[in-house]
Coordinates of C-alpha atoms and ligand atoms in Angstrom, one line a residue:
X21 CA -61.9 33.1 11.8
X22 CA -61.4 32.9 15.6
X23 CA -59.3 30.2 17.1
X24 CA -59.0 29.2 20.7
X25 CA -55.4 27.9 21.2
X26 CA -53.7 25.9 24.0
X27 CA -50.0 25.4 24.7
X28 CA -48.6 23.2 27.5
X29 CA -45.5 21.6 25.9
X30 CA -42.9 22.7 28.5
X31 CA -43.2 25.0 31.5
X32 CA -45.8 27.6 30.5
X33 CA -49.5 26.9 30.5
X34 CA -51.1 29.2 27.9
X35 CA -54.5 29.9 26.4
X36 CA -55.1 32.4 23.7
X37 CA -57.7 33.6 21.2
X38 CA -56.4 34.6 17.8
X39 CA -58.4 36.1 14.8
X40 CA -57.4 35.2 11.2
X41 CA -54.0 33.9 12.2
X42 CA -52.7 37.4 13.1
X43 CA -54.6 39.4 15.7
X44 CA -54.1 38.4 19.3
X45 CA -57.4 39.0 21.1
X46 CA -56.5 37.2 24.4
X47 CA -53.1 35.8 25.5
X48 CA -53.0 34.3 29.0
X49 CA -49.8 32.6 30.3
X50 CA -49.2 31.0 33.6
X51 CA -45.5 30.6 34.1
X52 CA -44.1 27.7 36.2
X53 CA -40.7 29.3 36.8
X54 CA -41.3 29.3 40.6
X55 CA -42.1 25.6 40.5
X56 CA -38.8 24.7 38.8
X57 CA -36.4 27.3 40.2
X58 CA -35.4 25.3 43.3
X59 CA -34.3 22.5 41.0
X60 CA -32.4 24.7 38.6
X61 CA -34.2 23.1 35.6
X62 CA -37.5 21.8 34.5
X63 CA -38.9 18.7 36.4
X64 CA -41.2 17.0 33.9
X65 CA -43.7 15.5 36.4
X66 CA -43.9 18.8 38.3
X67 CA -44.5 20.6 34.9
X68 CA -47.4 18.2 34.1
X69 CA -49.0 18.6 37.5
X70 CA -48.7 22.4 37.3
X71 CA -50.4 22.4 33.9
X72 CA -53.3 20.4 35.4
X73 CA -53.7 23.0 38.1
X74 CA -53.3 26.1 35.9
X75 CA -55.1 25.3 32.7
X76 CA -58.7 25.3 33.8
X77 CA -58.7 28.8 35.4
X78 CA -57.1 30.2 32.2
X79 CA -59.7 28.4 30.1
X80 CA -62.6 29.7 32.3
X81 CA -61.3 33.2 32.1
X82 CA -61.0 33.0 28.3
X83 CA -64.5 31.4 27.8
X84 CA -66.1 34.0 30.1
X85 CA -64.5 36.8 28.0
X86 CA -65.6 35.2 24.8
X87 CA -69.2 34.5 26.0
X88 CA -69.4 38.0 27.7
X89 CA -68.6 39.6 24.3
X90 CA -70.8 37.3 22.4
X91 CA -67.8 36.2 20.3
X92 CA -68.1 32.8 18.5
X93 CA -65.2 30.4 18.1
X94 CA -64.5 28.6 14.8
X95 CA -61.9 26.1 15.9
X96 CA -59.7 24.8 18.7
X97 CA -55.9 24.3 18.3
X98 CA -53.3 22.7 20.5
X99 CA -49.6 22.0 20.6
X100 CA -49.3 18.2 20.3
X101 CA -45.4 18.1 20.0
X102 CA -42.5 18.3 20.4
X103 CA -42.3 18.7 24.2
X104 CA -42.6 16.8 27.5
X105 CA -45.1 13.9 27.1
X106 CA -46.9 14.4 30.4
X107 CA -47.1 18.2 29.8
X108 CA -48.4 17.9 26.3
X109 CA -51.1 15.5 27.3
X110 CA -52.7 18.1 29.6
X111 CA -53.2 20.7 26.8
X112 CA -54.2 18.1 24.2
X113 CA -56.9 16.6 26.5
X114 CA -58.3 20.0 27.5
X115 CA -58.4 21.1 23.8
X116 CA -60.2 17.9 22.9
X117 CA -62.7 18.3 25.7
X118 CA -63.6 21.9 24.5
X119 CA -63.7 20.9 20.9
X120 CA -66.1 18.0 21.8
X121 CA -68.3 20.0 24.1
X122 CA -68.7 22.9 21.8
X123 CA -68.8 20.9 18.6
X124 CA -65.7 22.6 17.1
X125 CA -63.0 21.3 14.8
X126 CA -59.7 20.5 16.3
X127 CA -56.2 21.2 15.0
X128 CA -52.9 19.7 16.3
X129 CA -50.0 22.2 15.9
X130 CA -46.2 21.6 15.9
X131 CA -44.7 23.7 18.7
X132 CA -41.7 24.7 16.5
X133 CA -44.0 25.8 13.7
X134 CA -45.9 27.8 16.3
X135 CA -42.7 29.7 17.3
X136 CA -42.1 30.7 13.7
X137 CA -45.7 31.9 13.4
X138 CA -45.2 34.3 16.3
X139 CA -43.8 36.5 13.5
X140 CA -47.3 36.8 12.0
X141 CA -48.9 38.1 15.2
X142 CA -50.2 41.6 15.7
X143 CA -52.1 43.5 18.4
X144 CA -55.8 44.2 17.7
X145 CA -56.1 47.1 15.2
X146 CA -52.4 46.8 14.2
X147 CA -51.6 46.4 10.5
X148 CA -48.4 45.1 8.9
X149 CA -47.5 43.0 5.9
X150 CA -47.0 39.3 6.8
X151 CA -43.5 37.8 6.4
X152 CA -42.6 37.0 2.7
X153 CA -41.5 33.7 1.3
X154 CA -39.1 32.1 0.8
X155 CA -37.9 32.8 4.3
X156 CA -35.1 31.4 6.5
X157 CA -36.1 30.8 10.1
X158 CA -33.9 30.4 13.1
X159 CA -35.8 28.6 15.9
X160 CA -33.8 28.7 19.1
X161 CA -35.4 27.5 22.4
X162 CA -34.7 25.5 25.5
X163 CA -34.8 22.2 23.6
X164 CA -34.2 23.1 19.9
X165 CA -31.9 25.0 17.6
X166 CA -33.2 24.5 14.1
X167 CA -32.3 26.5 11.0
X168 CA -35.1 26.1 8.4
X169 CA -36.0 27.2 4.9
X170 CA -39.7 27.9 4.6
X171 CA -40.7 28.2 0.9
X172 CA -44.4 28.7 1.7
X173 CA -46.9 28.2 4.5
X174 CA -46.6 24.8 6.2
X175 CA -43.5 23.7 4.3
X176 CA -40.2 23.3 6.1
X177 CA -36.8 22.2 4.9
X178 CA -34.5 21.7 7.8
X179 CA -31.1 23.2 6.9
X180 CA -29.4 22.6 10.2
X181 CA -30.0 21.6 13.8
X182 CA -28.0 21.2 16.9
X183 CA -25.8 18.2 17.2
X184 CA -25.8 18.3 21.0
X185 CA -27.2 21.0 23.3
X186 CA -29.9 23.5 22.2
X187 CA -29.0 27.2 22.4
X188 CA -31.3 27.8 25.4
X189 CA -30.0 24.7 27.1
X190 CA -26.5 26.1 26.9
X191 CA -27.7 29.4 28.4
X192 CA -29.4 27.5 31.2
X193 CA -26.4 25.2 31.9
X194 CA -23.9 28.0 31.9
X195 CA -26.1 30.1 34.1
X196 CA -26.2 27.3 36.6
X197 CA -22.4 27.1 36.5
X198 CA -22.2 30.8 37.2
X199 CA -24.8 30.6 40.0
X200 CA -27.2 32.9 38.1
X201 CA -30.4 30.8 38.6
X202 CA -33.2 29.6 36.3
X203 CA -34.2 30.3 33.6
X204 CA -30.6 31.0 32.5
X205 CA -31.1 33.0 29.3
X206 CA -32.5 36.2 30.8
X207 CA -30.1 35.9 33.8
X208 CA -27.0 35.6 31.5
X209 CA -28.2 38.5 29.4
X210 CA -28.6 40.7 32.5
X211 CA -25.2 39.7 34.0
X212 CA -23.5 40.2 30.6
X213 CA -24.6 43.9 30.4
X214 CA -21.9 44.8 32.8
X215 CA -19.3 42.4 31.3
X216 CA -16.6 42.6 28.7
X217 CA -17.4 40.1 25.9
X218 CA -13.8 40.1 24.6
X219 CA -12.2 39.3 27.9
X220 CA -12.2 35.5 27.4
X221 CA -12.0 34.2 23.8
X222 CA -14.2 31.1 23.9
X223 CA -14.5 28.5 21.0
X224 CA -17.0 28.9 18.2
X225 CA -18.0 25.6 16.6
X226 CA -18.4 26.6 12.9
X227 CA -18.8 23.0 11.5
X228 CA -17.7 24.1 8.0
X229 CA -19.9 23.0 5.2
X230 CA -22.9 22.4 7.5
X231 CA -25.7 24.5 8.9
X232 CA -25.7 22.4 12.1
X233 CA -24.8 23.8 15.5
X234 CA -22.8 22.5 18.4
X235 CA -22.7 24.2 21.8
X236 CA -21.4 21.5 24.1
X237 CA -17.7 22.4 23.4
X238 CA -18.5 26.0 24.3
X239 CA -20.2 24.9 27.5
X240 CA -17.2 22.7 28.5
X241 CA -14.8 25.5 27.7
X242 CA -16.8 27.7 30.2
X243 CA -16.5 24.9 32.8
X244 CA -12.7 24.7 32.3
X245 CA -12.4 28.5 32.4
X246 CA -14.3 28.6 35.7
X247 CA -12.1 25.8 37.2
X248 CA -9.0 27.8 36.2
X249 CA -10.4 31.1 37.5
X250 CA -11.0 29.7 41.0
X251 CA -13.6 30.7 43.7
X252 CA -14.4 34.3 42.7
X253 CA -14.7 34.4 38.9
X254 CA -15.6 37.7 37.1
X255 CA -19.2 36.5 36.4
X256 CA -20.2 39.4 34.2
X257 CA -17.1 38.9 31.9
X258 CA -17.6 35.2 31.6
X259 CA -21.3 35.6 30.9
X260 CA -20.6 38.2 28.3
X261 CA -17.9 36.2 26.6
X262 CA -20.1 33.1 26.5
X263 CA -23.1 35.0 25.1
X264 CA -20.9 36.6 22.4
X265 CA -19.6 33.3 21.2
X266 CA -23.0 31.7 21.0
X267 CA -24.7 34.7 19.4
X268 CA -22.0 35.1 16.8
X269 CA -22.4 31.5 15.6
X270 CA -26.2 31.7 15.4
X271 CA -26.2 35.0 13.6
X272 CA -23.4 34.1 11.2
X273 CA -24.9 30.8 10.1
X274 CA -28.4 32.3 9.7
X275 CA -27.0 35.1 7.5
X276 CA -25.1 32.6 5.4
X277 CA -28.2 30.5 4.9
X278 CA -30.3 33.6 4.0
X279 CA -27.7 34.5 1.3
X280 CA -27.4 31.0 -0.1
X281 CA -31.2 30.4 -0.4
X282 CA -32.1 34.0 -1.5
X283 CA -34.4 34.5 1.5
X284 CA -36.9 37.3 1.1
X285 CA -37.2 37.4 4.9
X286 CA -35.3 36.1 7.9
X287 CA -37.4 35.3 11.0
X288 CA -36.2 34.7 14.5
X289 CA -38.2 32.5 16.8
X290 CA -38.2 30.6 20.2
X291 CA -37.3 31.7 23.7
X292 CA -33.7 32.6 22.9
X293 CA -35.0 35.0 20.2
X294 CA -35.7 37.2 23.2
X295 CA -31.9 37.7 23.6
X296 CA -31.1 41.3 22.8
X297 CA -27.5 40.8 21.5
X298 CA -28.8 38.1 19.2
X299 CA -31.5 40.4 17.9
X300 CA -28.9 43.2 17.4
X301 CA -26.3 41.0 15.6
X302 CA -28.9 39.4 13.3
X303 CA -30.2 42.9 12.4
X304 CA -26.6 43.9 11.5
X305 CA -26.1 40.8 9.4
X306 CA -29.3 40.6 7.4
X307 CA -30.6 44.2 7.6
X308 CA -34.3 45.0 7.1
X309 CA -35.1 41.5 5.9
X310 CA -35.2 40.5 9.6
X311 CA -38.5 40.0 11.4
X312 CA -38.7 39.0 15.0
X313 CA -41.6 38.8 17.4
X314 CA -41.8 41.2 20.4
X315 CA -39.8 39.8 23.3
X316 CA -43.1 38.8 25.1
X317 CA -44.1 36.5 22.2
X318 CA -40.7 34.8 21.8
X319 CA -41.1 32.5 24.8
X320 CA -43.8 29.9 24.9
X321 CA -47.4 31.2 24.4
X322 CA -50.6 30.0 22.9
X323 CA -51.1 32.9 20.5
X324 CA -48.4 31.6 18.2
X325 CA -50.3 28.2 18.1
X326 CA -53.4 30.1 17.1
X327 CA -51.6 31.8 14.3
X328 CA -50.1 28.6 12.9
X329 CA -53.5 26.9 13.2
X330 CA -55.2 29.4 10.9
X331 CA -52.8 28.7 8.1
X332 CA -53.0 24.9 8.7
X333 CA -56.8 25.3 8.6
X334 CA -56.6 27.1 5.2
X335 CA -54.5 24.2 3.9
X336 CA -57.3 21.8 5.0
X337 CA -55.8 20.3 8.1
X338 CA -58.1 18.9 10.8
X339 CA -57.2 16.6 13.7
X340 CA -59.3 13.7 15.0
X341 CA -60.4 13.6 18.6
X342 CA -58.0 10.7 19.0
X343 CA -55.1 13.2 18.6
X344 CA -52.1 12.0 20.6
X345 CA -49.1 13.8 22.0
X346 CA -45.9 13.4 19.9
X347 CA -43.0 14.3 22.2
X348 CA -40.4 14.0 19.4
X349 CA -42.3 15.6 16.5
X350 CA -39.7 17.3 14.2
X351 CA -40.3 20.7 12.5
X352 CA -40.5 19.2 9.0
X353 CA -43.3 16.9 10.1
X354 CA -46.6 18.5 11.1
Ligands
KG4_9 O1 -39.3 28.7 23.7 P1 -39.1 28.6 25.1 O2 -39.9 29.5 26.0 O3 -39.4 27.1 25.6 C1 -39.0 26.0 24.9 O4 -39.8 25.6 23.9 O5 -37.9 25.4 25.2 O6 -37.5 28.8 25.4 C2 -37.0 28.8 26.7 C3 -35.5 29.0 26.6 C4 -34.8 28.9 27.9 O7 -33.7 28.0 27.7 C5 -34.4 30.3 28.3 O8 -33.2 30.3 29.1 C6 -34.2 30.9 26.9 O9 -35.3 30.4 26.2 N1 -34.3 32.4 27.0 C7 -33.3 33.2 26.7 C8 -33.8 34.5 26.9 N2 -35.1 34.5 27.4 C9 -35.4 33.1 27.4 N3 -32.1 33.0 26.2 C10 -31.3 34.0 26.0 N4 -31.6 35.3 26.3 C11 -32.9 35.6 26.7 N5 -33.2 36.9 26.9
ZN10 ZN1 -40.9 26.8 22.9

């Protein structure tokens, strides 16, 4: 089964073709980092407009490739939430238009579910066992930090979530405090490579008895530290100390949940899953049960939407052409 997938929930416009939920045949991404960089964060209306400009060239290139190779499509899938309303609407409408014009079935996919399914993706010709259930998934992105138990395809029990800032949001805000630019995650990781993670002991919000997260106290602690350090702070040491605090909480809670629920596999997902210290610490804590996408498939892409769509399709899901964007769609509602 060959799915054409669209993703436009945030600041990447993406179109992909995925076969049987696993093999990535095409994966085009137009990043808007340059649009938002001057603002130090994502400007929703600018994101929607950039999607409008970028999506049709990506679609044309993909359709030319499909038609040139005589490859038939079986379905169209699109992220319909959660995300920025004006941004989601662009992908949803283009997906509907293609489904209508080509007489193909449509599937609406939850963006967070898509992030998890990045763990199913392979390059053409590559072979690997799919992740095994029950699994515990950590989804950490610019807007979400969710710890979920996934007993089977399409079923999610939310074990914990952030009570304030998402992990990626904390990276982005602290990067801005440190003058490291946008997006903040990769910038902090780079700066931290030269820093001492033990120099500044920053708070870890363990929230005992709960799998929830909280990062606003850590963010405020960095702000106070920078005020105390004055005009020329040791940026690398502050970045490394912040990253170490955040990564330790994420990895520890994920490992605890994996042990409590007897997870056969632990999967990492979302933009922050690209963070190397997080990948390393989780590997130390959960061993070879850990699966994580290649760094290039951690941040937003449409291939992951095409993967999730295949398993939704098998469960009988179909979306009507009246499909609407759901900006606040939670992971346990698809
Ligand atoms: O999943 P994603 O591309 O978009 C959302 O759905 O939000 O995640 C973007 C987030 C940003 O906050 C970005 O700073 C963070 O992922 N990120 C990272 C890294 N690469 C991207 N955070 C930490 N380390 C990284 N290497
Ligand atoms: Zn995302």
